[in-house]
Every structure is written in C-alpha cells, then in structure tokens.
Amino acid sequence: MDEDTDDILNNIIDDDDDANIQMTPAELIQKMEEIWINEKFAPELLPHEQEIVDLVLSQISAMEDNVETLPSADFKKGFYQLEIDRIRFVVTSYLRQRLEKIETYVLHVLKEDEEREEAYLSEAEQQFALKYKEALEEHFDNATMFYPGLPFEDWKSNFVRPNMNSFVFLKAKSNVEGVVVDRGQGDDNEIVDIKAGSQMLISYKGVSDLIKKGDLRLI
Amino acid sequence: MFGEKAYLLIKELDRNRDSLPPYNTELLSEIHNEVKQLVTENQEDANVSEQSRLVENVSYVPTLKIRHAAIKRNIRCILAYHYNRLKCLKTIRWQFGSILPPEVKANLSQAEIDFFSKYSSSLMQYMRGIGDDGGVNLAVNLKPPKSLYIEVRCVVDYGQLELSDGSALLLKKNSRHHLPRTECEELIRQGVLEHVV
C-alpha cells in the first residue's frame, strides 16, 4: 500500500525541491510520526517543526486533489482516502498536543520563550498563548479582586511547571556519549554512553537536549 | 472553622467530575464575606500591634499569621474552583464547537461566558493561521481513524443530510446508515447520530 501512495505522491511532489529539506514522501511521513510521538511523550514543549507540518499539509492537499480524479467505483479510492485521513490525524494530534501543553503551562512557556533565542512557539502559537494568558488573568482577577488588599498576586509568580524529572522511554538513533544521569541525592552523577539502537527508560532531564537535537527519540 | 465553606466548594466540584454544576454564587459570596471579615480583623489587630509596640509590647503576630493563612487558603480554593470550571469549559468547547448548548450556558457565570467567547475566537484564529489556505480544523479526527465507513444509528429526527458527493439522506429516528466517517463525525459529536459497534 505504501508503494501505491508513493506512486501518487511522487507524481506531484516537485515543489519540495525548493525547500531546504529534501525528503521522499515516505521519509517525510515517518519524520512527522516521529515528532508526533516525541511531542506526545515529552513532558515539556519541544521546538516546533513548522516546516515539516507545512510540507505534510501541502502533501495532504495534493493527495486529496489526486484522489478526486480517480473514478468513484475504484476500490483503491477508499484506501487512499483512509491514508489521507490517517496522515491528517497525525498532524492534528500533534498540533492539539502542543496546544494542550501551551494551555497548561502558559506562564512558564511564555517566560521561557522570551529568554530563548530560537522560539519554541510558532508565531500563531505565540499569539494564541498571549491571548489565552490574558483571558485567564482577567478571569482570575475577576474572581479574586473582591476586596482591596488581598494577596492575590501569588498565582502569577508561582508558575505551573512541567515535571522535568519524569521518566521516558527512548531509543537511540546514533551513538551518544556522556549523558549525565542525575541521581538527585548524592553528588555522584553517573555518566553513561548510549549505543545506537538501544532502548532505555531514563529521566527526561538528562536527555532533553539530545531529543531536541534528534539523536534520540522517544517511544 | 475557617476554610470550611471553601472546602464545600471544592467538594461540589469533585462530585461532578465531568459536567459543570451551576455557578455557585451564594457559596462564593459567603466565602468572600468570610475573607473580608478576616482581612478587616487582621488590619485592626495589625494596627493595635503597631501602636502597642511602643507601650506594652502586645503582639498579635501569631493571630495575624493564622488569619493570613486562612485568607490564603480561601483564595486558593476560589482559584482552584474557577480554574477547574474553565478546564471543563474547554473540553466542552472541543466537543461541541463554538456554540454553547443552552443547558450548559445556564450554568455559567458572566465571566465564564466572556472567557469562553475569547477562547473560542483565539482558537479559531489559530486554526485559520496554520496551513496555507483556510487553515486546518483541529476539532475533527479526535480519534485515530480505524476504517473508512462506519455504521451509525440516528437518535433524533434530523431531516435531510447532504453528503459531500451530492446524494441526500433522510435521517429519521432509529434508522441505520453506513456512511463515510468524515461525514458522520460532526453529527456523532453533536449527538444526532450514534456509532453502532
């Protein structure tokens, strides 16, 4: 089935050449699935992959146009429709996950993004986060400002933070050296080397940079 | 006892986990009164403490601390109440779309209705912004699609339904249909159709 999909896609994907990333459609979909699963299992918001999302969306619309041209009685049409639906589900689930994380950790995410150079939020997400934060602040101020002189500013200073120490399953794509495993209590932090292809359960804090770089992926 | 009414507020939320009970204005105003009383008492005692420091060294600091802790606890419960109602409201938005059914609307306070409209509009704006033409509606495909066609049964009398390939279907109560998933998903969420496994 994937070969048929590739056939349809290869006929139309020529506009990928002007993007900086050159991938075959199958690779693109696999990359999309990978960032989808990474986003699902990571406790914090990962950098946005706007280009990949855009590429996948343009692929979906191209596939839809192609499917329209097939005769309705052709049973292959059903398969292509299903494939389109599945890919669309992956993209929407990815975007929904990000929105959920933004909403839960809105103050933390906005503050971090200001301090970082490369923003983890796309522009549209940034606008959404700001509006959401304003709406939330207004609602809470309404709820608590019923008497002057109350200690109602506390909630703005105590952010809801994602739990960086939560454990994640991961799989290594390439050889990684020098991952610091923080024991927490003692000072004896272990340094671990991870071989390519191995799978392990580890605290998120030590590996967050590597996941963002792409050497490891969550499963 | 301080904070009892706030506890009742949270218990009420706990009893209706997924649905929104009516906005409990009376309990909230009772808690407001309690907090106001505590604050005024605290201020009086703080003044007395301040003045008497020079004369007798009477200090009400422990009382002040207890009252302050009670005030903070009440405010925390109030905020938790509001926040959890907002969470419920957001799930409702994702389920039903931007128009609230009237039963839900009757249970909301004015501030919550404002929040809902703001949230709805910023969500719509975000959805329009992704993708190149027209944006992507994120509210469809909430579950991974398992098959293309699904068997549904009509729960209420809906009338004519026009499918995307042009054919029309009459939806009467208790009629069963075998329809493509994309057509039915919206209606299933609204409650017009029911998925038959």
CSV table of C-alpha atoms in Angstrom, one decimal:
chain,number,residue,atom,x,y,z
A,1,MET,CA,0.0,0.0,0.0
A,2,ASP,CA,2.8,2.4,0.8
A,3,GLU,CA,4.2,1.9,-2.7
A,4,ASP,CA,0.9,2.9,-4.3
A,5,THR,CA,0.8,6.0,-2.1
A,6,ASP,CA,4.4,6.8,-3.1
A,7,ASP,CA,3.3,6.5,-6.7
A,8,ILE,CA,0.7,9.1,-6.3
A,9,LEU,CA,2.9,11.3,-4.3
A,10,ASN,CA,5.9,11.1,-6.5
A,11,ASN,CA,3.9,12.3,-9.4
A,12,ILE,CA,3.1,15.5,-7.7
A,13,ILE,CA,5.9,16.4,-5.2
A,14,ASP,CA,8.1,18.6,-7.2
A,15,ASP,CA,7.6,21.6,-5.0
A,16,ASP,CA,9.6,20.0,-2.3
A,17,ASP,CA,12.8,20.8,-4.2
A,18,ASP,CA,12.8,24.4,-3.2
A,19,ALA,CA,12.5,23.6,0.5
A,20,ASN,CA,15.8,23.2,2.3
A,21,ILE,CA,14.9,19.7,3.4
A,22,GLN,CA,14.7,17.2,0.6
A,23,MET,CA,13.0,14.0,1.5
A,24,THR,CA,10.9,11.4,-0.2
A,25,PRO,CA,7.3,11.4,0.9
A,26,ALA,CA,7.7,8.2,2.9
A,27,GLU,CA,10.6,9.8,4.8
A,28,LEU,CA,8.5,12.9,5.4
A,29,ILE,CA,5.6,10.9,6.9
A,30,GLN,CA,8.0,8.9,9.1
A,31,LYS,CA,9.6,12.1,10.4
A,32,MET,CA,6.1,13.5,11.1
A,33,GLU,CA,5.2,10.4,13.1
A,34,GLU,CA,8.5,10.7,15.0
A,35,ILE,CA,7.9,14.3,16.0
A,36,TRP,CA,4.3,13.4,16.9
A,37,ILE,CA,5.4,10.7,19.3
A,38,ASN,CA,8.2,12.8,20.7
A,39,GLU,CA,5.7,15.6,21.4
A,40,LYS,CA,3.3,13.1,23.0
A,41,PHE,CA,5.7,11.7,25.5
A,42,ALA,CA,7.9,14.6,26.3
A,43,PRO,CA,6.8,16.5,29.5
A,44,GLU,CA,7.7,19.9,28.2
A,45,LEU,CA,7.0,21.7,25.0
A,46,LEU,CA,9.5,20.8,22.2
A,47,PRO,CA,10.6,23.2,19.4
A,48,HIS,CA,8.0,23.5,16.8
A,49,GLU,CA,8.6,21.8,13.4
A,50,GLN,CA,6.7,24.3,11.3
A,51,GLU,CA,8.3,23.4,8.0
A,52,ILE,CA,7.6,19.7,8.4
A,53,VAL,CA,4.0,20.4,9.3
A,54,ASP,CA,3.6,22.7,6.3
A,55,LEU,CA,5.1,20.1,4.0
A,56,VAL,CA,2.8,17.4,5.3
A,57,LEU,CA,-0.2,19.7,4.9
A,58,SER,CA,0.6,20.5,1.4
A,59,GLN,CA,1.1,16.8,0.7
A,60,ILE,CA,-2.3,16.0,2.1
A,61,SER,CA,-4.0,18.6,-0.1
A,62,ALA,CA,-2.1,17.4,-3.2
A,63,MET,CA,-3.1,13.8,-2.4
A,64,GLU,CA,-6.7,14.9,-2.0
A,65,ASP,CA,-6.7,16.6,-5.4
A,66,ASN,CA,-5.3,13.4,-6.9
A,67,VAL,CA,-7.9,11.2,-5.3
A,68,GLU,CA,-10.7,13.3,-6.7
A,69,THR,CA,-9.5,12.4,-10.2
A,70,LEU,CA,-9.9,8.6,-9.6
A,71,PRO,CA,-13.2,7.1,-10.7
A,72,SER,CA,-15.6,6.6,-7.8
A,73,ALA,CA,-16.1,2.9,-8.3
A,74,ASP,CA,-12.4,2.2,-8.0
A,75,PHE,CA,-11.9,0.5,-4.6
A,76,LYS,CA,-8.4,1.8,-4.3
A,77,LYS,CA,-10.0,5.2,-3.7
A,78,GLY,CA,-11.1,4.0,-0.3
A,79,PHE,CA,-7.6,3.1,0.7
A,80,TYR,CA,-6.2,6.4,-0.4
A,81,GLN,CA,-8.9,8.2,1.5
A,82,LEU,CA,-8.0,6.2,4.6
A,83,GLU,CA,-4.4,7.0,4.2
A,84,ILE,CA,-5.1,10.7,3.8
A,85,ASP,CA,-7.3,10.5,7.0
A,86,ARG,CA,-4.6,8.8,8.9
A,87,ILE,CA,-1.9,11.4,8.0
A,88,ARG,CA,-4.3,14.2,8.8
A,89,PHE,CA,-5.0,12.6,12.1
A,90,VAL,CA,-1.2,12.6,12.9
A,91,VAL,CA,-0.8,16.2,12.1
A,92,THR,CA,-3.9,17.4,14.0
A,93,SER,CA,-3.0,15.3,17.0
A,94,TYR,CA,0.5,16.8,17.0
A,95,LEU,CA,-0.9,20.3,16.9
A,96,ARG,CA,-3.5,19.5,19.6
A,97,GLN,CA,-0.8,18.1,21.9
A,98,ARG,CA,1.1,21.3,21.6
A,99,LEU,CA,-1.9,23.4,22.3
A,100,GLU,CA,-2.7,21.4,25.4
A,101,LYS,CA,0.9,21.9,26.7
A,102,ILE,CA,0.8,25.6,26.0
A,103,GLU,CA,-2.5,25.9,27.8
A,104,THR,CA,-1.4,24.0,30.9
A,105,TYR,CA,1.9,25.7,31.2
A,106,VAL,CA,1.1,29.0,29.7
A,107,LEU,CA,3.0,31.3,32.1
A,108,HIS,CA,6.1,29.1,32.0
A,109,VAL,CA,6.1,28.7,28.3
A,110,LEU,CA,5.8,32.4,27.6
A,111,LYS,CA,8.6,33.3,30.0
A,112,GLU,CA,10.9,30.6,28.6
A,113,ASP,CA,10.3,31.7,25.1
A,114,GLU,CA,11.3,35.3,25.9
A,115,GLU,CA,14.6,34.1,27.3
A,116,ARG,CA,15.4,31.8,24.5
A,117,GLU,CA,16.8,32.9,21.1
A,118,GLU,CA,15.1,30.4,18.9
A,119,ALA,CA,11.5,30.4,20.0
A,120,TYR,CA,9.8,27.0,20.6
A,121,LEU,CA,6.5,28.5,19.7
A,122,SER,CA,5.5,29.3,16.2
A,123,GLU,CA,4.0,32.7,15.6
A,124,ALA,CA,0.4,31.6,15.5
A,125,GLU,CA,1.0,29.7,18.7
A,126,GLN,CA,2.6,32.7,20.4
A,127,GLN,CA,-0.5,34.8,19.6
A,128,PHE,CA,-2.7,32.1,20.9
A,129,ALA,CA,-0.7,31.8,24.1
A,130,LEU,CA,-0.7,35.5,24.7
A,131,LYS,CA,-4.5,35.8,24.2
A,132,TYR,CA,-5.1,32.8,26.4
A,133,LYS,CA,-2.9,34.2,29.1
A,134,GLU,CA,-4.8,37.5,29.0
A,135,ALA,CA,-8.2,35.8,29.2
A,136,LEU,CA,-7.1,33.7,32.1
A,137,GLU,CA,-5.6,36.6,34.0
A,138,GLU,CA,-8.8,38.6,33.5
A,139,HIS,CA,-11.0,35.8,34.7
A,140,PHE,CA,-8.9,35.1,37.8
A,141,ASP,CA,-8.6,38.8,38.6
A,142,ASN,CA,-12.4,39.0,38.4
A,143,ALA,CA,-12.7,36.1,40.8
A,144,THR,CA,-10.3,37.3,43.4
A,145,MET,CA,-10.5,41.1,43.4
A,146,PHE,CA,-13.5,41.5,45.6
A,147,TYR,CA,-11.7,43.4,48.3
A,148,PRO,CA,-8.7,45.7,48.3
A,149,GLY,CA,-5.6,44.4,49.9
A,150,LEU,CA,-5.8,40.7,49.3
A,151,PRO,CA,-2.7,38.6,48.5
A,152,PHE,CA,-4.0,37.7,45.0
A,153,GLU,CA,-0.8,38.2,43.1
A,154,ASP,CA,0.7,34.9,44.3
A,155,TRP,CA,-0.6,32.8,41.5
A,156,LYS,CA,1.2,34.9,38.9
A,157,SER,CA,4.5,34.3,40.5
A,158,ASN,CA,4.2,30.5,41.1
A,159,PHE,CA,4.2,29.1,37.7
A,160,VAL,CA,2.9,25.6,36.8
A,161,ARG,CA,6.0,23.9,35.6
A,162,PRO,CA,6.3,20.7,33.7
A,163,ASN,CA,7.9,17.9,35.5
A,164,MET,CA,11.3,17.6,34.0
A,165,ASN,CA,12.2,14.6,36.1
A,166,SER,CA,9.5,12.3,34.7
A,167,PHE,CA,10.7,9.1,33.1
A,168,VAL,CA,10.6,8.5,29.4
A,169,PHE,CA,11.3,5.5,27.2
A,170,LEU,CA,13.7,6.3,24.5
A,171,LYS,CA,15.5,4.7,21.6
A,172,ALA,CA,18.9,5.9,20.5
A,173,LYS,CA,19.4,6.6,16.8
A,174,SER,CA,23.1,7.1,16.9
A,175,ASN,CA,26.0,6.7,19.4
A,176,VAL,CA,25.7,9.2,22.2
A,177,GLU,CA,28.4,9.8,24.8
A,178,GLY,CA,28.4,11.5,28.0
A,179,VAL,CA,24.8,11.6,29.2
A,180,VAL,CA,24.7,12.7,32.8
A,181,VAL,CA,22.3,10.7,34.9
A,182,ASP,CA,21.4,12.7,37.9
A,183,ARG,CA,21.0,10.7,41.0
A,184,GLY,CA,19.5,13.6,42.8
A,185,GLN,CA,20.6,12.9,46.3
A,186,GLY,CA,24.3,12.3,46.1
A,187,ASP,CA,26.9,14.2,44.2
A,188,ASP,CA,27.9,11.1,42.3
A,189,ASN,CA,26.3,11.7,38.9
A,190,GLU,CA,26.9,8.8,36.6
A,191,ILE,CA,28.0,9.5,33.0
A,192,VAL,CA,26.5,7.0,30.6
A,193,ASP,CA,27.3,6.2,27.0
A,194,ILE,CA,24.4,5.1,24.9
A,195,LYS,CA,24.9,2.9,21.9
A,196,ALA,CA,22.9,3.3,18.7
A,197,GLY,CA,19.7,1.2,18.6
A,198,SER,CA,19.5,0.6,22.3
A,199,GLN,CA,16.3,1.4,24.2
A,200,MET,CA,16.1,2.6,27.8
A,201,LEU,CA,14.0,4.2,30.5
A,202,ILE,CA,15.6,7.3,31.8
A,203,SER,CA,14.7,10.6,33.5
A,204,TYR,CA,13.8,13.3,31.0
A,205,LYS,CA,16.1,15.9,32.4
A,206,GLY,CA,19.3,14.4,31.3
A,207,VAL,CA,18.3,13.7,27.7
A,208,SER,CA,16.2,16.7,26.8
A,209,ASP,CA,18.9,18.4,24.7
A,210,LEU,CA,19.6,15.2,22.8
A,211,ILE,CA,16.0,14.7,22.0
A,212,LYS,CA,15.7,18.2,20.6
A,213,LYS,CA,18.8,17.7,18.5
A,214,GLY,CA,17.5,14.5,17.2
A,215,ASP,CA,20.0,11.9,18.3
A,216,LEU,CA,17.4,10.2,20.5
A,217,ARG,CA,13.7,9.6,20.0
A,218,LEU,CA,11.0,8.7,22.5
A,219,ILE,CA,8.9,5.6,22.2
B,1,MET,CA,-13.9,26.9,61.4
B,2,PHE,CA,-12.0,28.8,58.8
B,3,GLY,CA,-12.0,27.4,55.3
B,4,GLU,CA,-14.9,25.1,55.7
B,5,LYS,CA,-17.0,26.7,53.1
B,6,ALA,CA,-14.1,26.8,50.7
B,7,TYR,CA,-13.8,23.0,51.2
B,8,LEU,CA,-17.5,22.6,50.4
B,9,LEU,CA,-16.9,24.5,47.2
B,10,ILE,CA,-14.2,22.1,46.1
B,11,LYS,CA,-16.2,19.1,47.2
B,12,GLU,CA,-19.0,20.2,44.9
B,13,LEU,CA,-16.7,20.3,42.0
B,14,ASP,CA,-15.4,16.9,42.9
B,15,ARG,CA,-18.9,15.4,42.9
B,16,ASN,CA,-19.5,16.4,39.3
B,17,ARG,CA,-16.2,15.5,37.7
B,18,ASP,CA,-17.0,16.0,34.0
B,19,SER,CA,-20.0,18.2,33.9
B,20,LEU,CA,-20.4,21.8,35.1
B,21,PRO,CA,-22.7,22.4,38.0
B,22,PRO,CA,-24.4,25.8,38.2
B,23,TYR,CA,-22.0,28.6,39.2
B,24,ASN,CA,-22.4,28.7,43.0
B,25,THR,CA,-22.7,32.4,43.6
B,26,GLU,CA,-24.1,32.1,47.1
B,27,LEU,CA,-21.3,29.9,48.4
B,28,LEU,CA,-18.8,32.2,46.8
B,29,SER,CA,-20.3,35.3,48.3
B,30,GLU,CA,-20.2,33.6,51.7
B,31,ILE,CA,-16.6,32.9,51.3
B,32,HIS,CA,-16.0,36.4,50.1
B,33,ASN,CA,-17.6,37.6,53.3
B,34,GLU,CA,-15.5,35.4,55.4
B,35,VAL,CA,-12.3,36.6,53.7
B,36,LYS,CA,-13.4,40.3,54.2
B,37,GLN,CA,-14.0,39.7,57.8
B,38,LEU,CA,-10.7,38.1,58.3
B,39,VAL,CA,-8.9,40.9,56.4
B,40,THR,CA,-10.6,43.6,58.5
B,41,GLU,CA,-9.8,41.8,61.7
B,42,ASN,CA,-6.3,41.4,60.6
B,43,GLN,CA,-5.9,45.0,59.8
B,44,GLU,CA,-7.3,46.1,63.2
B,45,ASP,CA,-5.0,43.7,65.0
B,46,ALA,CA,-2.0,44.8,63.0
B,47,ASN,CA,-2.8,48.4,63.9
B,48,VAL,CA,-3.1,47.6,67.6
B,49,SER,CA,0.1,45.6,67.4
B,50,GLU,CA,1.9,48.5,65.8
B,51,GLN,CA,0.7,51.0,68.3
B,52,SER,CA,1.1,49.0,71.4
B,53,ARG,CA,4.7,48.0,70.5
B,54,LEU,CA,5.9,51.3,71.9
B,55,VAL,CA,3.8,51.0,75.1
B,56,GLU,CA,3.2,47.5,76.2
B,57,ASN,CA,4.7,45.2,73.7
B,58,VAL,CA,1.5,43.3,73.0
B,59,SER,CA,1.9,41.4,69.8
B,60,TYR,CA,-0.8,39.7,67.9
B,61,VAL,CA,1.6,38.3,65.4
B,62,PRO,CA,0.5,34.6,65.8
B,63,THR,CA,-3.2,35.5,65.3
B,64,LEU,CA,-2.2,37.6,62.3
B,65,LYS,CA,-0.4,34.6,60.8
B,66,ILE,CA,-3.3,32.2,61.3
B,67,ARG,CA,-5.7,34.6,59.8
B,68,HIS,CA,-3.4,35.3,56.9
B,69,ALA,CA,-3.0,31.5,56.3
B,70,ALA,CA,-6.8,31.2,56.3
B,71,ILE,CA,-7.2,34.0,53.8
B,72,LYS,CA,-4.6,32.5,51.5
B,73,ARG,CA,-6.3,29.1,51.7
B,74,ASN,CA,-9.7,30.6,50.9
B,75,ILE,CA,-8.2,32.4,47.9
B,76,ARG,CA,-6.5,29.2,46.7
B,77,CYS,CA,-9.8,27.3,46.9
B,78,ILE,CA,-11.5,30.0,45.0
B,79,LEU,CA,-8.9,30.0,42.3
B,80,ALA,CA,-9.0,26.2,42.1
B,81,TYR,CA,-12.7,26.3,41.7
B,82,HIS,CA,-12.6,28.7,38.8
B,83,TYR,CA,-9.7,27.0,37.1
B,84,ASN,CA,-11.3,23.6,37.1
B,85,ARG,CA,-14.5,25.0,35.8
B,86,LEU,CA,-12.5,26.6,33.0
B,87,LYS,CA,-10.9,23.2,32.2
B,88,CYS,CA,-14.4,21.7,31.9
B,89,LEU,CA,-15.5,24.5,29.7
B,90,LYS,CA,-12.5,24.0,27.4
B,91,THR,CA,-13.4,20.3,27.0
B,92,ILE,CA,-16.9,21.3,26.1
B,93,ARG,CA,-15.6,23.7,23.5
B,94,TRP,CA,-13.6,21.0,21.8
B,95,GLN,CA,-16.6,18.7,21.9
B,96,PHE,CA,-19.4,21.0,20.8
B,97,GLY,CA,-17.8,23.7,18.7
B,98,SER,CA,-18.2,27.4,19.4
B,99,ILE,CA,-21.9,27.5,20.1
B,100,LEU,CA,-22.9,26.5,23.6
B,101,PRO,CA,-26.0,24.4,24.2
B,102,PRO,CA,-28.4,26.4,26.4
B,103,GLU,CA,-28.4,23.9,29.3
B,104,VAL,CA,-24.6,24.5,29.7
B,105,LYS,CA,-24.9,28.2,29.2
B,106,ALA,CA,-27.4,28.5,32.1
B,107,ASN,CA,-24.8,27.1,34.5
B,108,LEU,CA,-22.1,29.6,33.7
B,109,SER,CA,-21.4,33.0,35.2
B,110,GLN,CA,-20.9,36.0,33.1
B,111,ALA,CA,-17.1,36.0,33.4
B,112,GLU,CA,-17.1,32.4,32.2
B,113,ILE,CA,-19.2,33.2,29.2
B,114,ASP,CA,-16.7,36.0,28.4
B,115,PHE,CA,-13.8,33.6,28.7
B,116,PHE,CA,-15.5,31.1,26.5
B,117,SER,CA,-16.0,33.6,23.7
B,118,LYS,CA,-12.4,34.8,24.0
B,119,TYR,CA,-11.0,31.3,24.0
B,120,SER,CA,-13.2,30.3,21.1
B,121,SER,CA,-12.2,33.3,19.0
B,122,SER,CA,-8.5,32.9,19.7
B,123,LEU,CA,-8.8,29.2,18.9
B,124,MET,CA,-10.5,29.9,15.6
B,125,GLN,CA,-7.8,32.5,14.7
B,126,TYR,CA,-5.1,29.9,15.4
B,127,MET,CA,-6.8,27.3,13.3
B,128,ARG,CA,-7.1,29.7,10.4
B,129,GLY,CA,-3.4,30.6,10.7
B,130,ILE,CA,-1.9,27.1,10.2
B,131,GLY,CA,-1.8,25.7,6.8
B,132,ASP,CA,-1.9,27.8,3.7
B,133,ASP,CA,-5.4,28.0,2.6
B,134,GLY,CA,-8.2,28.3,5.0
B,135,GLY,CA,-6.4,26.6,7.9
B,136,VAL,CA,-7.0,23.3,9.4
B,137,ASN,CA,-9.9,22.4,11.7
B,138,LEU,CA,-8.3,20.8,14.6
B,139,ALA,CA,-11.5,19.6,16.1
B,140,VAL,CA,-12.1,16.8,13.7
B,141,ASN,CA,-10.2,13.5,13.8
B,142,LEU,CA,-10.1,13.3,17.6
B,143,LYS,CA,-9.5,9.6,17.5
B,144,PRO,CA,-7.3,7.6,15.1
B,145,PRO,CA,-9.4,6.5,12.1
B,146,LYS,CA,-9.9,2.8,12.0
B,147,SER,CA,-12.0,2.3,9.0
B,148,LEU,CA,-13.5,4.4,6.2
B,149,TYR,CA,-17.1,3.6,6.6
B,150,ILE,CA,-19.0,3.3,9.9
B,151,GLU,CA,-22.3,2.1,10.9
B,152,VAL,CA,-24.4,4.7,12.6
B,153,ARG,CA,-27.9,4.9,14.0
B,154,CYS,CA,-29.9,8.0,14.1
B,155,VAL,CA,-31.0,9.1,17.6
B,156,VAL,CA,-33.2,12.1,16.8
B,157,ASP,CA,-35.2,13.2,13.8
B,158,TYR,CA,-32.6,15.3,11.9
B,159,GLY,CA,-34.2,15.6,8.4
B,160,GLN,CA,-32.2,15.8,5.2
B,161,LEU,CA,-28.4,15.4,5.3
B,162,GLU,CA,-26.5,16.3,2.2
B,163,LEU,CA,-23.3,14.3,1.7
B,164,SER,CA,-20.2,15.6,0.1
B,165,ASP,CA,-20.7,13.7,-3.1
B,166,GLY,CA,-24.1,15.2,-3.6
B,167,SER,CA,-26.5,12.5,-2.6
B,168,ALA,CA,-29.0,13.3,0.2
B,169,LEU,CA,-30.1,11.1,3.0
B,170,LEU,CA,-33.2,11.3,5.2
B,171,LEU,CA,-32.3,10.9,8.8
B,172,LYS,CA,-35.2,9.6,10.7
B,173,LYS,CA,-35.1,8.4,14.3
B,174,ASN,CA,-33.7,4.8,14.7
B,175,SER,CA,-32.7,4.5,11.1
B,176,ARG,CA,-29.3,2.8,10.4
B,177,HIS,CA,-26.9,4.0,7.8
B,178,HIS,CA,-23.5,3.0,6.5
B,179,LEU,CA,-21.7,6.3,6.0
B,180,PRO,CA,-18.1,7.5,5.4
B,181,ARG,CA,-16.5,8.5,8.7
B,182,THR,CA,-15.8,12.1,7.8
B,183,GLU,CA,-19.5,12.9,7.2
B,184,CYS,CA,-20.7,11.5,10.5
B,185,GLU,CA,-18.1,12.6,12.9
B,186,GLU,CA,-19.5,16.0,13.4
B,187,LEU,CA,-23.0,14.7,13.9
B,188,ILE,CA,-21.9,12.0,16.3
B,189,ARG,CA,-20.3,14.6,18.4
B,190,GLN,CA,-23.4,16.7,18.4
B,191,GLY,CA,-25.4,13.6,19.5
B,192,VAL,CA,-27.6,13.3,16.3
B,193,LEU,CA,-26.0,10.0,15.3
B,194,GLU,CA,-24.8,7.2,17.4
B,195,HIS,CA,-21.9,4.9,16.4
B,196,VAL,CA,-23.0,1.3,16.4
B,197,VAL,CA,-20.2,-1.2,17.0
